[in-house]
Amino acid sequence: MTDDWKRHIDELHAELVRRDDPVAWVMEADAVEASRRYPRMALRGPVFGVAVREGEGRWRVKTALVDGMPQMARDELHSHLWFAAKDDTDDPAERRALIAAVSVLEKEPANEVEALGVRYRIVRGDEFAWSGEYGLEPPRPTDPEPAEPDWDAMDGPSPDVGFVLDPTRDDSPMAGALRLGLREFSYVGTRFDADAQDDSRRAVTTHPDLVRLPIGFAIVERDDKGWTACSSPKASPHEARRWLYQAMTRYWPLLHRDDETRRAEYAAGAEEFRAAGRADEATVAGRHFRVCRVERVVRMGPDGPETPRPSDVDQYGPSKMHPTLLEDGTVIHED
């Protein structure tokens, strides 16, 4: 540990002491215990979203970093700008500037566009979980839970949205230590080809700082090959549980319309899981699921957050996603 980082961790510890916050101390103790029980990183891979920089301010997240391909994030930005041009202004000059950015995204796999003084950037992060003797880390006792769980509601807004990408911010000594430990992280092993490994090592130099995004919670399934993610990260353990419950009651039965036995198994398993309240595991129809604690980090360089790497793969390219929009607000629906 360098002197600068040791000083940083000491400052975080001193701040924790100064606050004299019992809840913060319990959360810190919980994090320390979790680091012992789940010491190994289980890397899922890259995730993508959109960040914005207004004027000379800091970068903040515009769309959640949950997309599996850069083009998915570009498409979200494409739609955001198109609807902003259509619905959010009556000024032809402003609409013209927004339409110009849309035009770029229709034709190019652009990782950055600017409109009305706002820089929009496609941002890359890495998603991972911690694992140990008993598999992937489940929610911690100190992770937030609703007082009255709602099993039928829609998810709330992602905590990513509006999150400031500040590489100097750490909430606790453990958070600072984790950020320190991950700064030199790069891809290794046969899972990643030579180009991906080269890009990863290069990013350690070009984007040496890290930002930890808000913690997420996802449903993962275990089979003979290991754990596989079923859902994107949710804002709380209960939102992940609710996703699994609704999958078993609404979505998966549609995939098994001709299999009454399987549908009945899902229905029974869903109600058993719901009745258990805050259960973090479920076994149904021969499948084993767990609520998993998910972490994501974004690399930062002198000019802000890292964009997609050359080795990041898109399965499709840019396209014209919406009707033609004129600067007077007229929408032209082509045949």
mmCIF file of N, CA and C in Angstrom, residues 143-193:
data_model
loop_
_atom_site.group_PDB
_atom_site.id
_atom_site.type_symbol
_atom_site.label_atom_id
_atom_site.label_comp_id
_atom_site.label_asym_id
_atom_site.label_seq_id
_atom_site.Cartn_x
_atom_site.Cartn_y
_atom_site.Cartn_z
ATOM 1 N N ASP A 143 -27.964 -4.867 4.305
ATOM 2 C CA ASP A 143 -28.478 -4.334 3.048
ATOM 3 C C ASP A 143 -29.938 -3.914 3.228
ATOM 4 N N PRO A 144 -30.354 -2.831 2.567
ATOM 5 C CA PRO A 144 -31.695 -2.270 2.828
ATOM 6 C C PRO A 144 -32.816 -3.197 2.381
ATOM 7 N N GLU A 145 -33.849 -3.270 3.212
ATOM 8 C CA GLU A 145 -35.037 -4.060 2.922
ATOM 9 C C GLU A 145 -36.276 -3.205 3.206
ATOM 10 N N PRO A 146 -37.346 -3.349 2.425
ATOM 11 C CA PRO A 146 -38.566 -2.587 2.701
ATOM 12 C C PRO A 146 -39.255 -3.092 3.971
ATOM 13 N N ALA A 147 -39.889 -2.172 4.677
ATOM 14 C CA ALA A 147 -40.625 -2.566 5.879
ATOM 15 C C ALA A 147 -41.790 -3.477 5.533
ATOM 16 N N GLU A 148 -42.462 -3.183 4.425
ATOM 17 C CA GLU A 148 -43.587 -3.993 3.958
ATOM 18 C C GLU A 148 -43.318 -4.407 2.523
ATOM 19 N N PRO A 149 -42.845 -5.611 2.285
ATOM 20 C CA PRO A 149 -42.514 -6.021 0.912
ATOM 21 C C PRO A 149 -43.739 -6.099 0.016
ATOM 22 N N ASP A 150 -43.620 -5.559 -1.175
ATOM 23 C CA ASP A 150 -44.673 -5.589 -2.187
ATOM 24 C C ASP A 150 -44.225 -6.540 -3.290
ATOM 25 N N TRP A 151 -45.008 -7.593 -3.503
ATOM 26 C CA TRP A 151 -44.607 -8.623 -4.456
ATOM 27 C C TRP A 151 -45.171 -8.402 -5.859
ATOM 28 N N ASP A 152 -45.989 -7.362 -6.022
ATOM 29 C CA ASP A 152 -46.640 -7.156 -7.314
ATOM 30 C C ASP A 152 -46.280 -5.827 -7.964
ATOM 31 N N ALA A 153 -45.519 -4.985 -7.283
ATOM 32 C CA ALA A 153 -45.196 -3.661 -7.816
ATOM 33 C C ALA A 153 -44.176 -3.750 -8.939
ATOM 34 N N MET A 154 -44.038 -2.655 -9.650
ATOM 35 C CA MET A 154 -42.973 -2.514 -10.637
ATOM 36 C C MET A 154 -41.720 -2.000 -9.924
ATOM 37 N N ASP A 155 -40.554 -2.226 -10.524
ATOM 38 C CA ASP A 155 -39.314 -1.728 -9.941
ATOM 39 C C ASP A 155 -39.310 -0.202 -9.911
ATOM 40 N N GLY A 156 -38.674 0.341 -8.887
ATOM 41 C CA GLY A 156 -38.485 1.779 -8.826
ATOM 42 C C GLY A 156 -37.336 2.203 -9.714
ATOM 43 N N PRO A 157 -37.012 3.495 -9.719
ATOM 44 C CA PRO A 157 -35.897 3.977 -10.556
ATOM 45 C C PRO A 157 -34.576 3.375 -10.108
ATOM 46 N N SER A 158 -33.690 3.172 -11.063
ATOM 47 C CA SER A 158 -32.371 2.628 -10.742
ATOM 48 C C SER A 158 -31.570 3.632 -9.924
ATOM 49 N N PRO A 159 -30.885 3.179 -8.872
ATOM 50 C CA PRO A 159 -30.016 4.091 -8.115
ATOM 51 C C PRO A 159 -28.823 4.580 -8.927
ATOM 52 N N ASP A 160 -28.583 3.961 -10.073
ATOM 53 C CA ASP A 160 -27.506 4.451 -10.953
ATOM 54 C C ASP A 160 -27.812 5.854 -11.474
ATOM 55 N N VAL A 161 -29.088 6.110 -11.790
ATOM 56 C CA VAL A 161 -29.461 7.332 -12.494
ATOM 57 C C VAL A 161 -29.195 8.552 -11.611
ATOM 58 N N GLY A 162 -28.375 9.457 -12.130
ATOM 59 C CA GLY A 162 -27.996 10.636 -11.376
ATOM 60 C C GLY A 162 -26.770 10.449 -10.510
ATOM 61 N N PHE A 163 -26.241 9.230 -10.454
ATOM 62 C CA PHE A 163 -25.082 8.940 -9.609
ATOM 63 C C PHE A 163 -23.851 9.647 -10.176
ATOM 64 N N VAL A 164 -23.153 10.386 -9.332
ATOM 65 C CA VAL A 164 -21.976 11.134 -9.766
ATOM 66 C C VAL A 164 -20.754 10.216 -9.777
ATOM 67 N N LEU A 165 -20.039 10.223 -10.885
ATOM 68 C CA LEU A 165 -18.859 9.372 -11.038
ATOM 69 C C LEU A 165 -17.645 10.101 -10.458
ATOM 70 N N ASP A 166 -17.509 9.983 -9.160
ATOM 71 C CA ASP A 166 -16.459 10.689 -8.418
ATOM 72 C C ASP A 166 -15.445 9.679 -7.886
ATOM 73 N N PRO A 167 -14.243 9.609 -8.479
ATOM 74 C CA PRO A 167 -13.262 8.609 -8.047
ATOM 75 C C PRO A 167 -12.626 8.925 -6.700
ATOM 76 N N THR A 168 -12.943 10.058 -6.110
ATOM 77 C CA THR A 168 -12.373 10.394 -4.797
ATOM 78 C C THR A 168 -13.301 10.035 -3.653
ATOM 79 N N ARG A 169 -14.508 9.558 -3.971
ATOM 80 C CA ARG A 169 -15.489 9.311 -2.919
ATOM 81 C C ARG A 169 -15.447 7.858 -2.460
ATOM 82 N N ASP A 170 -15.284 7.658 -1.164
ATOM 83 C CA ASP A 170 -15.409 6.351 -0.532
ATOM 84 C C ASP A 170 -16.248 6.529 0.723
ATOM 85 N N ASP A 171 -17.119 5.579 0.985
ATOM 86 C CA ASP A 171 -18.017 5.706 2.130
ATOM 87 C C ASP A 171 -17.449 5.128 3.416
ATOM 88 N N SER A 172 -16.403 4.330 3.313
ATOM 89 C CA SER A 172 -15.894 3.647 4.500
ATOM 90 C C SER A 172 -14.489 3.135 4.224
ATOM 91 N N PRO A 173 -13.749 2.729 5.264
ATOM 92 C CA PRO A 173 -12.427 2.139 5.041
ATOM 93 C C PRO A 173 -12.464 0.903 4.148
ATOM 94 N N MET A 174 -13.466 0.038 4.329
ATOM 95 C CA MET A 174 -13.536 -1.158 3.493
ATOM 96 C C MET A 174 -13.784 -0.794 2.034
ATOM 97 N N ALA A 175 -14.628 0.216 1.810
ATOM 98 C CA ALA A 175 -14.884 0.657 0.434
ATOM 99 C C ALA A 175 -13.605 1.203 -0.191
ATOM 100 N N GLY A 176 -12.844 1.977 0.578
ATOM 101 C CA GLY A 176 -11.584 2.500 0.066
ATOM 102 C C GLY A 176 -10.572 1.408 -0.198
ATOM 103 N N ALA A 177 -10.515 0.425 0.704
ATOM 104 C CA ALA A 177 -9.574 -0.679 0.527
ATOM 105 C C ALA A 177 -9.925 -1.501 -0.711
ATOM 106 N N LEU A 178 -11.229 -1.710 -0.934
ATOM 107 C CA LEU A 178 -11.644 -2.475 -2.108
ATOM 108 C C LEU A 178 -11.266 -1.732 -3.383
ATOM 109 N N ARG A 179 -11.497 -0.441 -3.390
ATOM 110 C CA ARG A 179 -11.149 0.344 -4.566
ATOM 111 C C ARG A 179 -9.647 0.294 -4.835
ATOM 112 N N LEU A 180 -8.867 0.335 -3.760
ATOM 113 C CA LEU A 180 -7.414 0.210 -3.890
ATOM 114 C C LEU A 180 -7.041 -1.135 -4.492
ATOM 115 N N GLY A 181 -7.665 -2.198 -3.983
ATOM 116 C CA GLY A 181 -7.315 -3.535 -4.437
ATOM 117 C C GLY A 181 -7.673 -3.796 -5.888
ATOM 118 N N LEU A 182 -8.658 -3.051 -6.412
ATOM 119 C CA LEU A 182 -9.116 -3.291 -7.777
ATOM 120 C C LEU A 182 -8.441 -2.400 -8.813
ATOM 121 N N ARG A 183 -7.642 -1.452 -8.388
ATOM 122 C CA ARG A 183 -7.065 -0.515 -9.355
ATOM 123 C C ARG A 183 -6.195 -1.221 -10.399
ATOM 124 N N GLU A 184 -5.484 -2.265 -10.002
ATOM 125 C CA GLU A 184 -4.603 -2.974 -10.932
ATOM 126 C C GLU A 184 -5.288 -4.173 -11.592
ATOM 127 N N PHE A 185 -6.580 -4.321 -11.356
ATOM 128 C CA PHE A 185 -7.312 -5.461 -11.903
ATOM 129 C C PHE A 185 -7.346 -5.414 -13.428
ATOM 130 N N SER A 186 -7.054 -6.569 -14.047
ATOM 131 C CA SER A 186 -7.180 -6.703 -15.496
ATOM 132 C C SER A 186 -7.555 -8.146 -15.815
ATOM 133 N N TYR A 187 -8.004 -8.369 -17.049
ATOM 134 C CA TYR A 187 -8.472 -9.688 -17.461
ATOM 135 C C TYR A 187 -7.285 -10.652 -17.639
ATOM 136 N N VAL A 188 -7.461 -11.856 -17.137
ATOM 137 C CA VAL A 188 -6.496 -12.932 -17.341
ATOM 138 C C VAL A 188 -7.260 -14.229 -17.559
ATOM 139 N N GLY A 189 -6.573 -15.248 -18.064
ATOM 140 C CA GLY A 189 -7.184 -16.561 -18.200
ATOM 141 C C GLY A 189 -7.710 -16.831 -19.596
ATOM 142 N N THR A 190 -8.023 -18.081 -19.842
ATOM 143 C CA THR A 190 -8.443 -18.520 -21.166
ATOM 144 C C THR A 190 -9.826 -18.015 -21.557
ATOM 145 N N ARG A 191 -10.591 -17.539 -20.596
ATOM 146 C CA ARG A 191 -11.925 -17.019 -20.919
ATOM 147 C C ARG A 191 -11.843 -15.781 -21.807
ATOM 148 N N PHE A 192 -10.735 -15.055 -21.715
ATOM 149 C CA PHE A 192 -10.589 -13.796 -22.458
ATOM 150 C C PHE A 192 -9.516 -13.944 -23.527
ATOM 151 N N ASP A 193 -9.836 -13.498 -24.746
ATOM 152 C CA ASP A 193 -8.846 -13.620 -25.823
ATOM 153 C C ASP A 193 -7.755 -12.571 -25.634
#
